[in-house]
PDB file of C-alpha atoms in Angstrom:
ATOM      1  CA  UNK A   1       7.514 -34.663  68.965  1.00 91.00           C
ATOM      2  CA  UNK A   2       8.266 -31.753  66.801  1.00 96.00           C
ATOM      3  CA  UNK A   3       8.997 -29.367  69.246  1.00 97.00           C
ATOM      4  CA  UNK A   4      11.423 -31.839  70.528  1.00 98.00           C
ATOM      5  CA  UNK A   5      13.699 -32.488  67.112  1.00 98.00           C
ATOM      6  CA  UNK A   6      13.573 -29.034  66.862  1.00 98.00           C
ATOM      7  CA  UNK A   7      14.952 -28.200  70.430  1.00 98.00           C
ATOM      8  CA  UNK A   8      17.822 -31.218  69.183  1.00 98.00           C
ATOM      9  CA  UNK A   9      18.888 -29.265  66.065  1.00 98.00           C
ATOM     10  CA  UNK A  10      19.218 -26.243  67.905  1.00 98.00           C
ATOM     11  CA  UNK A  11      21.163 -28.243  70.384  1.00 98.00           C
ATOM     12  CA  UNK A  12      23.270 -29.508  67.798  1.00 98.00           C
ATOM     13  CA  UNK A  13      23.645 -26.139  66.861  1.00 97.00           C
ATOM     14  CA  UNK A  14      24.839 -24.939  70.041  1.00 97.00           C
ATOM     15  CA  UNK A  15      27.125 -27.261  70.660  1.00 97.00           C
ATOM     16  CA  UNK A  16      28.656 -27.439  67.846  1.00 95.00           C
ATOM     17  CA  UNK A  17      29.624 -23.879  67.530  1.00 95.00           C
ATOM     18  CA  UNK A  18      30.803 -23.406  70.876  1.00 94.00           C
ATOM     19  CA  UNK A  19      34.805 -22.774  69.864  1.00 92.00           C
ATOM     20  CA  UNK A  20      33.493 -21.057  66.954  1.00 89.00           C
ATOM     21  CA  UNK A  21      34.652 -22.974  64.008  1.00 87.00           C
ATOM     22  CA  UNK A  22      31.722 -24.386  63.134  1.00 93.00           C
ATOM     23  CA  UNK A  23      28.658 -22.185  62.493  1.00 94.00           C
ATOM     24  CA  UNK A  24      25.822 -21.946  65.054  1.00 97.00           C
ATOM     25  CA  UNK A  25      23.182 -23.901  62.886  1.00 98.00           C
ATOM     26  CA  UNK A  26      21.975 -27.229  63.096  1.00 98.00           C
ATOM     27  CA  UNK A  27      19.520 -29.950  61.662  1.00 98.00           C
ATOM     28  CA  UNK A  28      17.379 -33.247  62.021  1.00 98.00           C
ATOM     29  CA  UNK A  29      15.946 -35.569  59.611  1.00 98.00           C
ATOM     30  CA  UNK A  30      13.092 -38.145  60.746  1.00 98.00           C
ATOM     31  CA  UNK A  31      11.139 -40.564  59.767  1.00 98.00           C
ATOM     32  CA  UNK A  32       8.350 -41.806  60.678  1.00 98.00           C
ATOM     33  CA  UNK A  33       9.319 -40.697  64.418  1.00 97.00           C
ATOM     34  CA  UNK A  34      12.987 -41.673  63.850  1.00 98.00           C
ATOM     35  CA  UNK A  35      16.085 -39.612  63.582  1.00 98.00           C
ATOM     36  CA  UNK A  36      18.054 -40.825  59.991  1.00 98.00           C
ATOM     37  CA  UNK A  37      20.223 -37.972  60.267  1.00 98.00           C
ATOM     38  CA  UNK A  38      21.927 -35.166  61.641  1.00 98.00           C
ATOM     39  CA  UNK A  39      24.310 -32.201  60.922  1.00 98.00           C
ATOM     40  CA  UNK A  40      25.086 -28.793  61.814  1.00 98.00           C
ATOM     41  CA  UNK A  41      27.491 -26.225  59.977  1.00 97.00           C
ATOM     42  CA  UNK A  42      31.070 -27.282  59.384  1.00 97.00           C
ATOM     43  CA  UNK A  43      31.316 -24.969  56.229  1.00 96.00           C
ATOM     44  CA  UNK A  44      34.716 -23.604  57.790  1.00 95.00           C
ATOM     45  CA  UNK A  45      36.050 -26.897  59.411  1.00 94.00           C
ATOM     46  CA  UNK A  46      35.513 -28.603  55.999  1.00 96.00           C
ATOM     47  CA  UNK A  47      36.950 -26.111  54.068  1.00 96.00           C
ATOM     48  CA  UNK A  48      33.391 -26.571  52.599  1.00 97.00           C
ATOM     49  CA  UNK A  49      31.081 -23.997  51.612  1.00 96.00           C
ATOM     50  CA  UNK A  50      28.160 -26.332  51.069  1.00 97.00           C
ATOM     51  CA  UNK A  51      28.315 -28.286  54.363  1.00 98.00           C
ATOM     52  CA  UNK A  52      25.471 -26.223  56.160  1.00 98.00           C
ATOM     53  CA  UNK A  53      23.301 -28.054  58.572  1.00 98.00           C
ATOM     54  CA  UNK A  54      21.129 -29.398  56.569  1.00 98.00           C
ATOM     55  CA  UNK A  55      23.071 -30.657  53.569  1.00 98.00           C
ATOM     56  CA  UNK A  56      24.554 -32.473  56.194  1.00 98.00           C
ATOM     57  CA  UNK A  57      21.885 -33.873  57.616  1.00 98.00           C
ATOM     58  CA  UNK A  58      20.310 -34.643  54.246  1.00 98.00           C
ATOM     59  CA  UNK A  59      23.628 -36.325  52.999  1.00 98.00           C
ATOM     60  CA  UNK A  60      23.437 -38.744  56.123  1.00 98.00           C
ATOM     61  CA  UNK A  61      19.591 -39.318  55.978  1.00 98.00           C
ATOM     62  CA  UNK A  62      20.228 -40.705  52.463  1.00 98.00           C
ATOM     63  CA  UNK A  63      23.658 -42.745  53.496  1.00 98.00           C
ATOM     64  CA  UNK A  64      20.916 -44.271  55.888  1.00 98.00           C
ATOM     65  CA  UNK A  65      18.122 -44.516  53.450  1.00 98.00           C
ATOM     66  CA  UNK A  66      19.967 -45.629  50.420  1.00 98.00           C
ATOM     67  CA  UNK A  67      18.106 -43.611  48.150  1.00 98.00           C
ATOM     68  CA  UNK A  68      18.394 -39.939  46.852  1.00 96.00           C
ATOM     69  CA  UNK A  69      14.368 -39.492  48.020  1.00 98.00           C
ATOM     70  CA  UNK A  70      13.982 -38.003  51.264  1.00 98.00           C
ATOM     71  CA  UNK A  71      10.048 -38.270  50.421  1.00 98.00           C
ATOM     72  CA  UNK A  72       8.169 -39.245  53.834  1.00 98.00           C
ATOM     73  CA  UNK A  73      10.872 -37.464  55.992  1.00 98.00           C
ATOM     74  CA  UNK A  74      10.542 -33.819  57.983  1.00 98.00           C
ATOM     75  CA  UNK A  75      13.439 -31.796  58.261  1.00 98.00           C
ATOM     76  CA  UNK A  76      13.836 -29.522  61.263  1.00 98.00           C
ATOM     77  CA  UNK A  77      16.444 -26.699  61.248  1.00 98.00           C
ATOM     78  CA  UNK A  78      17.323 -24.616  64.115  1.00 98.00           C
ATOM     79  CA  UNK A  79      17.733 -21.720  61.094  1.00 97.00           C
ATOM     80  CA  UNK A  80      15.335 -20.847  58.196  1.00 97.00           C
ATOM     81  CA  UNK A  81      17.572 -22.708  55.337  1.00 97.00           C
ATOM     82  CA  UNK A  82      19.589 -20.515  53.351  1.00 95.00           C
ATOM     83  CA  UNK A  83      18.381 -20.564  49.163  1.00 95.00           C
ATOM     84  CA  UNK A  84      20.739 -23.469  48.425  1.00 97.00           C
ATOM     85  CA  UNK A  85      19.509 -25.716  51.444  1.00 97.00           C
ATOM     86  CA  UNK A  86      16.026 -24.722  50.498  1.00 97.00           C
ATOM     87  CA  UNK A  87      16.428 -25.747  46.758  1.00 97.00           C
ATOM     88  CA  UNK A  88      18.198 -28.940  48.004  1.00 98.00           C
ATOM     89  CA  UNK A  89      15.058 -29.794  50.573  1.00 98.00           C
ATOM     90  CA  UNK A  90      13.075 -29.788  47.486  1.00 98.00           C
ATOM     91  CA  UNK A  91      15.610 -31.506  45.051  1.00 97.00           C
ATOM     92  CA  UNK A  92      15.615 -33.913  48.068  1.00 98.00           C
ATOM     93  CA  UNK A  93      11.776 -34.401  48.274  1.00 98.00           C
ATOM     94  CA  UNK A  94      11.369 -33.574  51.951  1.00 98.00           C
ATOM     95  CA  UNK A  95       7.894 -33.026  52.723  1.00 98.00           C
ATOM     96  CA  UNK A  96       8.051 -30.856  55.859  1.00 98.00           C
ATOM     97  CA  UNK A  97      10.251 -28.194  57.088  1.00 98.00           C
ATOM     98  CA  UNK A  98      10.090 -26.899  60.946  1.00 98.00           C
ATOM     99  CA  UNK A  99      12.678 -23.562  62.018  1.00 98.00           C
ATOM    100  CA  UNK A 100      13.303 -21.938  64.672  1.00 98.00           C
ATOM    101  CA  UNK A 101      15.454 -18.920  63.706  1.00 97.00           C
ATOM    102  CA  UNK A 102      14.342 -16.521  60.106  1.00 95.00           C
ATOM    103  CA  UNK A 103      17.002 -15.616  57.440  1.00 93.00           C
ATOM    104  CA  UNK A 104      16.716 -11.941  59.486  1.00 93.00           C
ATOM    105  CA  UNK A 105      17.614 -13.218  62.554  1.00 96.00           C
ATOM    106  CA  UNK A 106      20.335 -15.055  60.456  1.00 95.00           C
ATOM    107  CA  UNK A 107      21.869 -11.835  58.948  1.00 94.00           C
ATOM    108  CA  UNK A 108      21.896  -9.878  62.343  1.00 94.00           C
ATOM    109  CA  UNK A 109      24.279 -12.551  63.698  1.00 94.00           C
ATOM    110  CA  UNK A 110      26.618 -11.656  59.901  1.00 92.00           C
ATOM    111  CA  UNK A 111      24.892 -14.187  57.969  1.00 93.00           C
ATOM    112  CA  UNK A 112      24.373 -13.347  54.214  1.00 88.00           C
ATOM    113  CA  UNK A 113      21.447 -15.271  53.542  1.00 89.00           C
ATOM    114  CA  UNK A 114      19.272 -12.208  52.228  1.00 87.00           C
ATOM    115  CA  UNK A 115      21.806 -11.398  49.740  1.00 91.00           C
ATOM    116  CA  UNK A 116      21.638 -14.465  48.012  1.00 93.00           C
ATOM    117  CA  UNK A 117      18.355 -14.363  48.138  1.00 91.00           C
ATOM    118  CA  UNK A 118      18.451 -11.258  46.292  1.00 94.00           C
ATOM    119  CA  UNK A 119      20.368 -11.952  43.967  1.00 96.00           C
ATOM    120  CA  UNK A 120      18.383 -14.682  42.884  1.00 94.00           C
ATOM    121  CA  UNK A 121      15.465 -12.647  42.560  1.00 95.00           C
ATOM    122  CA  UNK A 122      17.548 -10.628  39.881  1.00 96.00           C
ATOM    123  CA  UNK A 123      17.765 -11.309  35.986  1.00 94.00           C
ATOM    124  CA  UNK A 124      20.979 -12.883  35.222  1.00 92.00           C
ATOM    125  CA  UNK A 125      22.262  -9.811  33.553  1.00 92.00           C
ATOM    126  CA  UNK A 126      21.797  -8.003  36.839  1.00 95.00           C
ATOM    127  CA  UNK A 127      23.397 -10.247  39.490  1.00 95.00           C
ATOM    128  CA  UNK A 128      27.005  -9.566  40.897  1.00 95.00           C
ATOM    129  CA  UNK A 129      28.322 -12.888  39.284  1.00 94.00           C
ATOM    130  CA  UNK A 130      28.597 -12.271  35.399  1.00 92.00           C
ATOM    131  CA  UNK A 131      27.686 -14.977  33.824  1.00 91.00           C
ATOM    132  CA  UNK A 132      27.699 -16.176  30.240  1.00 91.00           C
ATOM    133  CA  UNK A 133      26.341 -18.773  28.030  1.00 92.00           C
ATOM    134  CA  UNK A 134      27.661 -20.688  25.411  1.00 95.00           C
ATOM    135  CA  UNK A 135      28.219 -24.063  23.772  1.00 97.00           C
ATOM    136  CA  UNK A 136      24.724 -24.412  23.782  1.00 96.00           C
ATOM    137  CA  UNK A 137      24.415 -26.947  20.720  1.00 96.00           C
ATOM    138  CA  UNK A 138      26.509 -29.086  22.629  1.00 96.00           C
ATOM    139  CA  UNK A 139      25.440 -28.871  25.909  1.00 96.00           C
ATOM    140  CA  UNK A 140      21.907 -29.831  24.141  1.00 96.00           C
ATOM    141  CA  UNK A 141      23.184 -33.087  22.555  1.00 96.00           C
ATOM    142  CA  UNK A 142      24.083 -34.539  25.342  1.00 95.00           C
ATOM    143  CA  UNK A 143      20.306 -33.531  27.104  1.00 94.00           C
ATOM    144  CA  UNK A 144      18.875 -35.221  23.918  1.00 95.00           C
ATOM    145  CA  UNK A 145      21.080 -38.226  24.253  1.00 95.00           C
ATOM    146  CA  UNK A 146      20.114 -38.680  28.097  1.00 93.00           C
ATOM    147  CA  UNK A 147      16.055 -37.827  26.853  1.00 94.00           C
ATOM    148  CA  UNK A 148      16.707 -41.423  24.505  1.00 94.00           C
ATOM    149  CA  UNK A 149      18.486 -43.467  27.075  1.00 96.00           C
ATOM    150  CA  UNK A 150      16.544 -46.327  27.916  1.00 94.00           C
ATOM    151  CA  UNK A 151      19.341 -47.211  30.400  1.00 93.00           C
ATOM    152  CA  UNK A 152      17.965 -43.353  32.712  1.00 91.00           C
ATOM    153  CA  UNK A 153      17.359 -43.223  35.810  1.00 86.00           C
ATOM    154  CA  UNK A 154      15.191 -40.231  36.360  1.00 84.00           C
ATOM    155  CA  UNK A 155      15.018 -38.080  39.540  1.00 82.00           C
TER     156      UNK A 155
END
């Protein structure tokens, strides 16, 4: 069963970058045998930068399930997820991931995916994006307020 929602995201994938506004990725979430959602890469046709494949397909699986948990479910990806998809699989509490494609295989076809990745694996003061803290005191008060709040829902 695995190898076959795997040969469906890649279909998705396929067919939904055929004119070439879309990008050629895809993805399936199941359950328990069952498909709860789909998507492939409409990052361009959204005007969209986070609508890859499986954002998509993780935004539908939890339309479906009415809950922000993914736990129980398996993603499959016809692409090794890019660093944002990957921290969103876990955000998302996925418990397996099958891919057919790697983030090389990715970049070859003008895909960026290692760069991010790199620049995650730099300190902040080294990364192309500058970036800069402050307000910190109040940015904190409003953690400690959420900490007391009986009223929390906690993910």
């Amino acid at each position: 069963m695995h190898k076959q929602f795997l040969k469906r995201a890649i279909k998705l994938a396929e067919i939904n970058s055929r004119d070439g506004k879309n990008g050629p990725f895809g993805a399936i979430l199941a359950k328990d045998g069952e498909i709860i959602g789909e998507g492939w890469n409409q990052v361009v046709e959204l005007r969209d930068p986070s609508a890859h494949a499986e954002i998509m397909a993780i935004r539908q699986a939890c339309a479906h399930l009415d809950s922000y948990s993914l736990s129980g479910c398996i993603l499959y990806s016809s692409c090794e997820p890019c660093p944002m998809c990957l921290a969103t699989i876990y955000w998302a509490e996925i418990d397996r991931l099958f891919y057919a494609c790697t983030t090389e295989d990715a970049e070859k076809a003008g895909f960026k995916d290692s760069l991010v990745y790199h620049q995650l694996s730099l300190d902040w003061n080294e990364r192309s994006i500058t970036s800069t803290q402050d307000c910190r005191d109040e940015g904190q008060s409003i953690l400690k307020k959420w900490i007391s709040n009986p009223q929390k829902m906690t993910y």
